[in-house]
Amino acid sequence: MNPYVPSQPMFQALPPGPPPMVNNELGGSYFSSPSPLPLPCKGTAMDKHTALGWITYLTSIDQVHWIEACVLLAAVMGIFLQLLGSYRRRTKNLLIRFPLWASYVSTISMLSYITGLMHTSSSNIGLFPTWLFPIASWLLIPWNISAFSLADIDNRKSFVWTGLVQIFWVSFIMNKFNDPTVSLSLVLVWPLMSTKFDERAAALKYASLSTSDGVAETTRKIADYMIKEHELSDEAEPDPTSMRGYKYLVGVKDAKGKVKLAPSCLLEFDKDKVITLVDIWQCEGLLSSTGEDKDGKLKDICLSFALFWLLLRRYAGYPLHESKLEKTWRFFHDGLLSKGPERAFTVIEGELEFLFDYFYTRYYAIYVSGLRRKFWLLGMIVLYSLIATIILSIHHVVVNDPSLTIDCNLEVDLTVTKALIIAMAALEFLQVLTILTSNWSKVSCLCSYVQINKKSSFSCIDGLRQIMTVMICRTATPWAKPWARKLGQYSLLKSYNYVPMRCLKRLLGDMIDFPRNGQKESKSVKLSKEVKEAILSCLLVNGPRLSDGSASLQRNGAAELQWACQLETHTHVILVWHIATSLCEIKAPRKPHDAAYFKVATSLSKYCAYLVALAPGLLPDHPNVTNTIFDQVVGLAVEVLKGTVCNRSKCYQSLISLDTTDAIASGNILQRGALLGLQLLGTEDDNEKQRWKVLADFWAELMVFLAPSENVRAHAEYLAQGGEFITHIWALLTHAGILKRDVSAAP
């Protein structure tokens, strides 16, 4: 039996005309007449108007069901974007990244489709506006995504106009329902939607290079400040441990004396108008080593924020004047590295987290406008939820009215509405909670704390701010790691015979980037402590002058291998050493004599090969050059190693049997790799530990040598794709004053 068609005796005559319905303003067309609605008698012809009436009725019911299904799907998409939007910086898993991308790109289409259905629906259901606002808010203005990629920032004008059209369209649909409660909801929806949309538009504007008050103007103030930064200090001898002599900018006081995180508020180069690292390090109380900051984590958050502004200048193309100063290397050597590799990379992780938020979220726009607007928004959401609850209560009264026969579909709609209201209120509270416990909030509160501590007298408001600062700084989010903390891996000897599906490539090759032959990534490995220590040890040994690996070979008594560091391109060097390392790995015992050197050498070898195969934009060579060399090597491997991919010993024998007499001059990467591998394996078995030490030190030195880059945009793009370890080394070298490699040492 169809639950939406009132059941009556089968032999009662049906009166002509459409089925009588009570068009209630709140419940739409769900309320039927209290008198029985007869069905056609057996053998009785149905009247034309009666048939059309029943068809219209049944069609409207099916249409409502379809709208409900679309609303629920849109709600799932919106909640998915809200909860996992920023998680993409922490994972490279396509099972998470692809649904996020699909939800993001289909938001406008989904919202347009749902509003169109509601507009053309023959059922004038009063709950439609209550459904529409949370859906529009989640899809159009996800709070933790302002852009999915830098291309969205470049096309920000298109987004702004499209969003404005959608807001007007949603408002028009809501205004279709002539009901006082709906009108009141519309009064609240307009400022809510406008304010949230303005935040996202502002975030895109601040991250754009083409706007007058975008990233170029913001970082110009930083660049101008850093020209005179060393003149603002009275210290003759800078001390990185206490930050004396390092007046790197953290906060700025505006014209009213309020602390802001926006450098655009910097009107003059007055040391009394800024809050610097010196102020943070010298502040007593909360930030002292005997207070809440015993482990120095709060100071390091402020340090990450200050370094974030310095790094952002590179994206805008401004010079880094402090890179030429001697104190910059001292800051890196005696400051960042003073507590070991974990602390140094933790500071860099925090810095790149701020950089990700600046480009891809609304955090910076929120703190430029102030948190008061966010609490105002929360109050508006609460008020809207209360009004929606009143609407639900009225519907509940109508449902329980014994004088009416209620369609059971209304109860489903009420359940959907309740779920949407609860989800909307919960997500807004979660948003405010996330913002208050973020590092942005901690930096803002700590800057205010430092300013208050400088005052000679305190007010009640100052006391409340101090208490709030302590509470916020005590919160921790250990689950929210700033990036994936994994090294991508690629093995040429395992993936050379990979061929993507040709049929799909022919059909979709013009729409998406399909992997090329041999371009199959291996399983990522966790970034180990040993790798971090090897990288920083290389920097400490070599100093500010980078080496292409030759220096480590010289130190380890393997100068005869230096020929493999002086090849045509960096890509040649990486692939030749990767093949040689793979040969050594095949011959290594299951338990190497020194597991630490083995882990460093193999993981960095496969990571550099991964950069060649899957992220060439992060390497010094032109991406097209890198791709061409990679394709040539894959083609050679298919010819030489055919049928050996599943047999490591056969693969090894095929490579070492190659003629390596003229390998260096031939330019054949496989022959060169085989020659280098034979030279490494030519040592005695009792020197296996030394062999892996040579390889580990070489790969660490080469990794550092490859990191300097002027392609800042590529690094910013990969921040939203799980992050890359080479980006962290690049940022670390930037703050050491190392902006480019020595040209004389380059291939």
XYZ file of C-alpha atoms in Angstrom, residues 30 68 71-72 75 127 130-131 392 395-396 399 408-423:
28
model
C 0.985 17.521 3.356
C 15.016 15.447 0.500
C 19.418 17.970 0.619
C 20.814 15.027 2.584
C 24.512 18.064 3.837
C 10.419 23.808 5.724
C 15.033 26.029 6.989
C 16.857 23.425 4.911
C 9.556 22.974 14.295
C 4.845 21.928 12.951
C 4.849 19.482 15.852
C 1.189 17.099 13.394
C 3.605 10.538 7.233
C 6.198 12.165 4.950
C 5.977 15.317 7.097
C 7.499 13.508 10.047
C 10.454 12.569 7.864
C 10.879 16.220 6.881
C 10.768 17.288 10.516
C 13.478 14.744 11.343
C 15.650 16.042 8.483
C 15.144 19.613 9.668
C 16.060 18.793 13.250
C 19.226 17.027 12.098
C 20.258 20.006 9.938
C 19.703 22.514 12.756
C 21.641 20.431 15.281
C 24.487 19.875 12.788
